[in-house]
PDB file of C-alpha atoms in Angstrom:
ATOM      1  CA  ALA A  17      33.807 -32.463 -11.115  1.00 81.00           C
ATOM      2  CA  GLN A  18      33.015 -33.411  -7.554  1.00 88.00           C
ATOM      3  CA  ARG A  19      31.218 -36.637  -6.803  1.00 94.00           C
ATOM      4  CA  VAL A  20      29.879 -38.284  -3.648  1.00 97.00           C
ATOM      5  CA  THR A  21      29.086 -41.973  -3.514  1.00 97.00           C
ATOM      6  CA  GLN A  22      27.092 -43.728  -0.835  1.00 98.00           C
ATOM      7  CA  PRO A  23      27.293 -47.376  -1.845  1.00 96.00           C
ATOM      8  CA  GLU A  24      24.486 -48.650   0.376  1.00 96.00           C
ATOM      9  CA  LYS A  25      20.924 -47.616  -0.420  1.00 96.00           C
ATOM     10  CA  LEU A  26      19.585 -49.518   2.577  1.00 97.00           C
ATOM     11  CA  LEU A  27      21.195 -50.523   5.848  1.00 98.00           C
ATOM     12  CA  SER A  28      19.515 -52.441   8.617  1.00 97.00           C
ATOM     13  CA  VAL A  29      20.959 -53.163  12.062  1.00 97.00           C
ATOM     14  CA  PHE A  30      19.626 -54.244  15.426  1.00 97.00           C
ATOM     15  CA  LYS A  31      19.389 -51.850  18.348  1.00 97.00           C
ATOM     16  CA  GLY A  32      22.663 -51.746  20.249  1.00 97.00           C
ATOM     17  CA  ALA A  33      24.738 -52.924  17.293  1.00 97.00           C
ATOM     18  CA  PRO A  34      27.462 -50.751  15.744  1.00 97.00           C
ATOM     19  CA  VAL A  35      26.603 -48.978  12.539  1.00 97.00           C
ATOM     20  CA  GLU A  36      28.750 -47.526   9.762  1.00 97.00           C
ATOM     21  CA  LEU A  37      27.347 -45.603   6.815  1.00 97.00           C
ATOM     22  CA  LYS A  38      29.844 -45.344   4.001  1.00 97.00           C
ATOM     23  CA  CYS A  39      30.676 -42.252   2.013  1.00 97.00           C
ATOM     24  CA  ASN A  40      33.345 -41.860  -0.653  1.00 97.00           C
ATOM     25  CA  TYR A  41      34.098 -38.667  -2.507  1.00 96.00           C
ATOM     26  CA  SER A  42      36.105 -37.536  -5.489  1.00 94.00           C
ATOM     27  CA  TYR A  43      37.685 -34.104  -5.304  1.00 91.00           C
ATOM     28  CA  SER A  44      41.294 -33.121  -5.853  1.00 85.00           C
ATOM     29  CA  GLY A  45      41.419 -30.224  -3.377  1.00 84.00           C
ATOM     30  CA  SER A  46      40.849 -29.974   0.370  1.00 82.00           C
ATOM     31  CA  PRO A  47      37.276 -31.084   0.945  1.00 83.00           C
ATOM     32  CA  GLU A  48      34.649 -29.770   3.303  1.00 90.00           C
ATOM     33  CA  LEU A  49      32.445 -32.731   4.159  1.00 93.00           C
ATOM     34  CA  PHE A  50      29.135 -33.022   5.937  1.00 94.00           C
ATOM     35  CA  TRP A  51      26.532 -35.535   6.988  1.00 95.00           C
ATOM     36  CA  TYR A  52      22.875 -34.533   6.786  1.00 95.00           C
ATOM     37  CA  VAL A  53      19.958 -36.516   8.216  1.00 96.00           C
ATOM     38  CA  GLN A  54      16.274 -36.590   7.373  1.00 96.00           C
ATOM     39  CA  TYR A  55      13.953 -38.196   9.905  1.00 96.00           C
ATOM     40  CA  SER A  56      10.505 -39.364   8.831  1.00 93.00           C
ATOM     41  CA  ARG A  57       8.262 -36.434   7.884  1.00 92.00           C
ATOM     42  CA  GLN A  58      10.924 -33.896   8.834  1.00 94.00           C
ATOM     43  CA  ARG A  59      13.135 -31.664   6.784  1.00 95.00           C
ATOM     44  CA  LEU A  60      16.758 -32.283   5.952  1.00 95.00           C
ATOM     45  CA  GLN A  61      19.096 -31.103   8.713  1.00 93.00           C
ATOM     46  CA  LEU A  62      22.807 -30.983   9.364  1.00 92.00           C
ATOM     47  CA  LEU A  63      24.110 -33.820  11.536  1.00 93.00           C
ATOM     48  CA  LEU A  64      27.808 -33.070  11.617  1.00 90.00           C
ATOM     49  CA  ARG A  65      30.678 -31.535   9.648  1.00 88.00           C
ATOM     50  CA  HIS A  66      34.231 -32.745   9.527  1.00 83.00           C
ATOM     51  CA  ILE A  67      35.850 -29.398  10.342  1.00 74.00           C
ATOM     52  CA  SER A  68      34.372 -29.320  13.828  1.00 73.00           C
ATOM     53  CA  ARG A  69      35.404 -32.911  14.657  1.00 71.00           C
ATOM     54  CA  GLU A  70      32.415 -33.217  16.962  1.00 76.00           C
ATOM     55  CA  SER A  71      30.196 -36.071  18.026  1.00 78.00           C
ATOM     56  CA  ILE A  72      26.493 -35.494  17.566  1.00 83.00           C
ATOM     57  CA  LYS A  73      23.923 -37.949  18.933  1.00 89.00           C
ATOM     58  CA  GLY A  74      26.771 -40.410  19.368  1.00 90.00           C
ATOM     59  CA  PHE A  75      27.763 -40.242  15.691  1.00 93.00           C
ATOM     60  CA  THR A  76      31.290 -39.474  14.534  1.00 92.00           C
ATOM     61  CA  ALA A  77      32.866 -39.243  11.111  1.00 92.00           C
ATOM     62  CA  ASP A  78      36.534 -39.183  10.250  1.00 86.00           C
ATOM     63  CA  LEU A  79      37.911 -37.776   7.041  1.00 89.00           C
ATOM     64  CA  ASN A  80      40.376 -40.177   5.419  1.00 89.00           C
ATOM     65  CA  LYS A  81      42.039 -38.289   2.601  1.00 87.00           C
ATOM     66  CA  GLY A  82      44.051 -41.313   1.503  1.00 89.00           C
ATOM     67  CA  GLU A  83      40.925 -43.368   0.932  1.00 90.00           C
ATOM     68  CA  THR A  84      38.804 -40.296   0.063  1.00 92.00           C
ATOM     69  CA  SER A  85      36.210 -41.443   2.561  1.00 94.00           C
ATOM     70  CA  PHE A  86      34.080 -39.869   5.266  1.00 94.00           C
ATOM     71  CA  HIS A  87      32.233 -42.756   6.859  1.00 96.00           C
ATOM     72  CA  LEU A  88      29.665 -42.119   9.592  1.00 95.00           C
ATOM     73  CA  LYS A  89      29.867 -44.340  12.648  1.00 95.00           C
ATOM     74  CA  LYS A  90      28.008 -44.991  15.845  1.00 95.00           C
ATOM     75  CA  PRO A  91      29.020 -47.699  18.311  1.00 96.00           C
ATOM     76  CA  PHE A  92      25.513 -48.510  19.578  1.00 97.00           C
ATOM     77  CA  ALA A  93      22.584 -47.794  17.284  1.00 97.00           C
ATOM     78  CA  GLN A  94      19.243 -46.662  18.707  1.00 97.00           C
ATOM     79  CA  GLU A  95      15.789 -47.019  17.168  1.00 97.00           C
ATOM     80  CA  GLU A  96      15.503 -43.238  16.911  1.00 96.00           C
ATOM     81  CA  ASP A  97      18.504 -43.257  14.565  1.00 97.00           C
ATOM     82  CA  SER A  98      16.296 -44.721  11.839  1.00 98.00           C
ATOM     83  CA  ALA A  99      16.356 -42.111   9.077  1.00 97.00           C
ATOM     84  CA  MET A 100      17.795 -41.200   5.679  1.00 97.00           C
ATOM     85  CA  TYR A 101      21.417 -40.075   5.793  1.00 98.00           C
ATOM     86  CA  TYR A 102      23.142 -37.997   3.130  1.00 98.00           C
ATOM     87  CA  CYS A 103      26.829 -37.298   2.777  1.00 97.00           C
ATOM     88  CA  ALA A 104      27.710 -33.985   1.128  1.00 96.00           C
ATOM     89  CA  LEU A 105      30.817 -32.270  -0.225  1.00 94.00           C
ATOM     90  CA  LEU A 106      31.065 -28.462  -0.224  1.00 91.00           C
ATOM     91  CA  VAL A 107      33.241 -26.622  -2.742  1.00 89.00           C
ATOM     92  CA  ALA A 108      32.997 -22.870  -3.345  1.00 86.00           C
ATOM     93  CA  GLY A 109      29.475 -22.631  -1.998  1.00 85.00           C
ATOM     94  CA  LYS A 110      28.196 -25.541  -4.031  1.00 90.00           C
ATOM     95  CA  SER A 111      27.174 -28.733  -2.227  1.00 93.00           C
ATOM     96  CA  THR A 112      27.243 -32.126  -3.908  1.00 95.00           C
ATOM     97  CA  PHE A 113      25.141 -34.760  -2.182  1.00 97.00           C
ATOM     98  CA  GLY A 114      25.226 -38.524  -2.349  1.00 97.00           C
ATOM     99  CA  ASP A 115      22.034 -40.423  -3.052  1.00 97.00           C
ATOM    100  CA  GLY A 116      21.561 -41.304   0.601  1.00 97.00           C
ATOM    101  CA  THR A 117      21.389 -44.377   2.796  1.00 98.00           C
ATOM    102  CA  THR A 118      18.209 -45.378   4.571  1.00 98.00           C
ATOM    103  CA  LEU A 119      19.118 -46.683   8.002  1.00 98.00           C
ATOM    104  CA  THR A 120      16.664 -48.890   9.840  1.00 98.00           C
ATOM    105  CA  VAL A 121      17.386 -49.827  13.432  1.00 98.00           C
ATOM    106  CA  LYS A 122      15.331 -52.832  14.484  1.00 97.00           C
ATOM    107  CA  PRO A 123      14.297 -53.401  18.095  1.00 95.00           C
TER     108      PRO A 123
ATOM    109  CA  GLY B  13      12.260 -18.562  15.433  1.00 57.00           C
ATOM    110  CA  ALA B  14      10.716 -19.452  12.106  1.00 79.00           C
ATOM    111  CA  GLY B  15      12.673 -21.706   9.831  1.00 94.00           C
ATOM    112  CA  VAL B  16      12.917 -21.670   6.062  1.00 97.00           C
ATOM    113  CA  SER B  17       9.497 -21.786   4.478  1.00 97.00           C
ATOM    114  CA  GLN B  18       8.520 -22.720   0.939  1.00 98.00           C
ATOM    115  CA  SER B  19       5.289 -22.310  -0.970  1.00 97.00           C
ATOM    116  CA  PRO B  20       3.375 -23.945  -2.381  1.00 97.00           C
ATOM    117  CA  ARG B  21       4.110 -27.251  -0.704  1.00 97.00           C
ATOM    118  CA  TYR B  22       2.599 -29.145  -3.628  1.00 98.00           C
ATOM    119  CA  LYS B  23       2.118 -28.059  -7.202  1.00 98.00           C
ATOM    120  CA  VAL B  24       0.583 -29.931 -10.094  1.00 98.00           C
ATOM    121  CA  ALA B  25       1.207 -28.387 -13.486  1.00 97.00           C
ATOM    122  CA  LYS B  26       0.185 -29.410 -16.951  1.00 97.00           C
ATOM    123  CA  ARG B  27       3.041 -29.887 -19.358  1.00 97.00           C
ATOM    124  CA  GLY B  28       3.895 -26.559 -20.932  1.00 97.00           C
ATOM    125  CA  GLN B  29       2.696 -24.406 -18.024  1.00 97.00           C
ATOM    126  CA  ASP B  30       4.931 -21.980 -16.184  1.00 98.00           C
ATOM    127  CA  VAL B  31       5.391 -22.344 -12.424  1.00 98.00           C
ATOM    128  CA  ALA B  32       6.876 -20.157  -9.688  1.00 98.00           C
ATOM    129  CA  LEU B  33       8.180 -21.580  -6.438  1.00 98.00           C
ATOM    130  CA  ARG B  34       8.817 -19.340  -3.471  1.00 98.00           C
ATOM    131  CA  CYS B  35      11.378 -19.563  -0.698  1.00 98.00           C
ATOM    132  CA  ASP B  36      11.418 -17.478   2.486  1.00 98.00           C
ATOM    133  CA  PRO B  37      14.801 -17.920   4.151  1.00 97.00           C
ATOM    134  CA  ILE B  38      15.567 -17.384   7.799  1.00 96.00           C
ATOM    135  CA  SER B  39      15.735 -13.658   8.474  1.00 94.00           C
ATOM    136  CA  GLY B  40      19.254 -12.321   8.167  1.00 92.00           C
ATOM    137  CA  HIS B  41      20.627 -15.314   6.304  1.00 94.00           C
ATOM    138  CA  VAL B  42      23.054 -14.195   3.649  1.00 94.00           C
ATOM    139  CA  SER B  43      23.223 -17.287   1.462  1.00 94.00           C
ATOM    140  CA  LEU B  44      20.353 -19.044  -0.258  1.00 96.00           C
ATOM    141  CA  PHE B  45      20.422 -22.260  -2.252  1.00 96.00           C
ATOM    142  CA  TRP B  46      18.039 -24.134  -4.529  1.00 98.00           C
ATOM    143  CA  TYR B  47      18.217 -27.884  -5.043  1.00 98.00           C
ATOM    144  CA  GLN B  48      16.258 -30.349  -7.144  1.00 98.00           C
ATOM    145  CA  GLN B  49      15.634 -33.777  -5.660  1.00 96.00           C
ATOM    146  CA  ALA B  50      14.336 -36.535  -7.887  1.00 95.00           C
ATOM    147  CA  LEU B  51      12.756 -39.615  -6.340  1.00 93.00           C
ATOM    148  CA  GLY B  52      15.345 -41.894  -4.768  1.00 91.00           C
ATOM    149  CA  GLN B  53      18.204 -39.471  -5.274  1.00 94.00           C
ATOM    150  CA  GLY B  54      20.035 -36.895  -3.233  1.00 96.00           C
ATOM    151  CA  PRO B  55      19.498 -33.156  -3.638  1.00 97.00           C
ATOM    152  CA  GLU B  56      21.163 -31.716  -6.741  1.00 97.00           C
ATOM    153  CA  PHE B  57      22.484 -28.180  -6.665  1.00 96.00           C
ATOM    154  CA  LEU B  58      20.693 -25.723  -8.922  1.00 97.00           C
ATOM    155  CA  THR B  59      21.823 -22.252  -7.938  1.00 96.00           C
ATOM    156  CA  TYR B  60      23.230 -20.132  -5.106  1.00 94.00           C
ATOM    157  CA  PHE B  61      22.752 -16.526  -3.996  1.00 95.00           C
ATOM    158  CA  GLN B  62      24.728 -14.375  -1.659  1.00 94.00           C
ATOM    159  CA  ASN B  63      22.375 -11.563  -0.749  1.00 95.00           C
ATOM    160  CA  GLU B  64      20.863 -10.530  -4.089  1.00 95.00           C
ATOM    161  CA  ALA B  65      23.806 -11.689  -6.184  1.00 96.00           C
ATOM    162  CA  GLN B  66      23.469 -14.998  -7.983  1.00 96.00           C
ATOM    163  CA  LEU B  67      26.970 -16.394  -7.602  1.00 93.00           C
ATOM    164  CA  ASP B  68      26.531 -19.767  -9.236  1.00 93.00           C
ATOM    165  CA  LYS B  69      23.801 -20.989 -11.545  1.00 94.00           C
ATOM    166  CA  SER B  70      25.730 -23.851 -13.050  1.00 94.00           C
ATOM    167  CA  GLY B  71      23.199 -26.431 -11.866  1.00 94.00           C
ATOM    168  CA  LEU B  72      20.168 -24.992 -13.646  1.00 96.00           C
ATOM    169  CA  PRO B  73      19.292 -27.741 -16.139  1.00 94.00           C
ATOM    170  CA  SER B  74      18.145 -25.508 -18.983  1.00 93.00           C
ATOM    171  CA  ASP B  75      17.273 -21.953 -19.855  1.00 95.00           C
ATOM    172  CA  ARG B  76      13.693 -22.739 -18.848  1.00 97.00           C
ATOM    173  CA  PHE B  77      14.850 -22.428 -15.239  1.00 98.00           C
ATOM    174  CA  PHE B  78      15.345 -19.013 -13.732  1.00 97.00           C
ATOM    175  CA  ALA B  79      15.904 -17.898 -10.139  1.00 98.00           C
ATOM    176  CA  GLU B  80      15.942 -14.498  -8.523  1.00 97.00           C
ATOM    177  CA  ARG B  81      16.381 -12.906  -5.127  1.00 97.00           C
ATOM    178  CA  PRO B  82      15.909  -9.212  -5.894  1.00 95.00           C
ATOM    179  CA  GLU B  83      16.081  -7.797  -2.365  1.00 93.00           C
ATOM    180  CA  GLY B  84      18.382 -10.351  -0.827  1.00 91.00           C
ATOM    181  CA  SER B  85      15.701 -12.156   1.133  1.00 94.00           C
ATOM    182  CA  VAL B  86      12.794 -13.988  -0.552  1.00 97.00           C
ATOM    183  CA  SER B  87      13.717 -15.999  -3.611  1.00 98.00           C
ATOM    184  CA  THR B  88      11.647 -17.345  -6.478  1.00 98.00           C
ATOM    185  CA  LEU B  89      12.503 -20.249  -8.741  1.00 98.00           C
ATOM    186  CA  LYS B  90      10.625 -20.073 -12.017  1.00 98.00           C
ATOM    187  CA  ILE B  91      10.277 -22.899 -14.483  1.00 98.00           C
ATOM    188  CA  GLN B  92       8.903 -22.074 -17.900  1.00 98.00           C
ATOM    189  CA  ARG B  93       7.159 -24.535 -20.213  1.00 97.00           C
ATOM    190  CA  THR B  94       7.347 -27.348 -17.677  1.00 97.00           C
ATOM    191  CA  GLN B  95       8.235 -30.821 -18.858  1.00 97.00           C
ATOM    192  CA  GLN B  96       7.616 -34.183 -17.207  1.00 96.00           C
ATOM    193  CA  GLU B  97      11.290 -34.502 -16.311  1.00 96.00           C
ATOM    194  CA  ASP B  98      10.910 -31.396 -14.143  1.00 97.00           C
ATOM    195  CA  SER B  99       8.794 -33.421 -11.691  1.00 97.00           C
ATOM    196  CA  ALA B 100      10.773 -33.446  -8.437  1.00 97.00           C
ATOM    197  CA  VAL B 101      10.966 -31.935  -4.983  1.00 97.00           C
ATOM    198  CA  TYR B 102      12.545 -28.492  -5.043  1.00 98.00           C
ATOM    199  CA  LEU B 103      14.405 -27.676  -1.862  1.00 98.00           C
ATOM    200  CA  CYS B 104      15.502 -24.284  -0.652  1.00 98.00           C
ATOM    201  CA  ALA B 105      18.154 -23.785   2.023  1.00 96.00           C
ATOM    202  CA  SER B 106      19.668 -20.751   3.671  1.00 95.00           C
ATOM    203  CA  SER B 107      22.837 -20.105   5.587  1.00 93.00           C
ATOM    204  CA  LEU B 108      23.820 -17.312   7.941  1.00 91.00           C
ATOM    205  CA  SER B 109      27.319 -16.937   6.586  1.00 84.00           C
ATOM    206  CA  GLN B 110      28.902 -16.552   3.195  1.00 75.00           C
ATOM    207  CA  VAL B 111      30.500 -19.954   3.611  1.00 74.00           C
ATOM    208  CA  PRO B 112      27.573 -22.320   4.134  1.00 74.00           C
ATOM    209  CA  TYR B 113      28.944 -24.525   6.866  1.00 78.00           C
ATOM    210  CA  GLU B 114      25.413 -25.033   8.093  1.00 86.00           C
ATOM    211  CA  GLN B 115      22.483 -24.935   5.710  1.00 92.00           C
ATOM    212  CA  TYR B 116      18.922 -24.809   7.008  1.00 94.00           C
ATOM    213  CA  PHE B 117      16.501 -26.521   4.685  1.00 96.00           C
ATOM    214  CA  GLY B 118      12.906 -25.792   3.921  1.00 97.00           C
ATOM    215  CA  PRO B 119      10.252 -28.510   3.631  1.00 96.00           C
ATOM    216  CA  GLY B 120      10.406 -28.485  -0.142  1.00 97.00           C
ATOM    217  CA  THR B 121       7.879 -28.033  -2.926  1.00 98.00           C
ATOM    218  CA  ARG B 122       6.780 -31.210  -4.675  1.00 97.00           C
ATOM    219  CA  LEU B 123       6.196 -30.429  -8.340  1.00 98.00           C
ATOM    220  CA  THR B 124       4.319 -32.916 -10.474  1.00 98.00           C
ATOM    221  CA  VAL B 125       4.072 -32.238 -14.186  1.00 97.00           C
ATOM    222  CA  THR B 126       1.287 -34.160 -15.929  1.00 96.00           C
TER     223      THR B 126
END
């Protein structure tokens, strides 16, 4: 069975500091991995997906198959990045989500 | 355009009551998903439709849970004889393509069973 682990429930950084939200997965095949974000009082939305190798709002995520990780990174955090972040693994139409990390960026 | 909508937004049910939760996906979206999100946890997959076909219902926790999408658009998640452990936020998402590389989520229905 697929599993996604986000080891940090809470993460707090100062504005301008680098931030890394960790995600580890267990799946024996080729994974499709995503990061979703939920800002306060908004609905869950896609942030980025590994297949497009894009940078969204300054965030990037690299798939490391050897370490089975898909960590989300941003070199300089902004206050508006404060939100809940979920890592998700997609297999055959079924998404498995981690339990999320709440990121707080302090001024 | 309009996003995914869900109704009701909040539902309080007495233990043993039946409830029906509605999801209106984005028009033209082929795939529709239901998730259950307990407090402090990530969304958990319940079931998945492609048009009117229910392709995967492996996440439905018991036979008290039933979902349908008879005309390939609106979907209803029904829970019979609700129990306290059914209290959660129920999320619906839709995707334009058969492979859900981008899912658009609704605001959720918060179900509280007393």
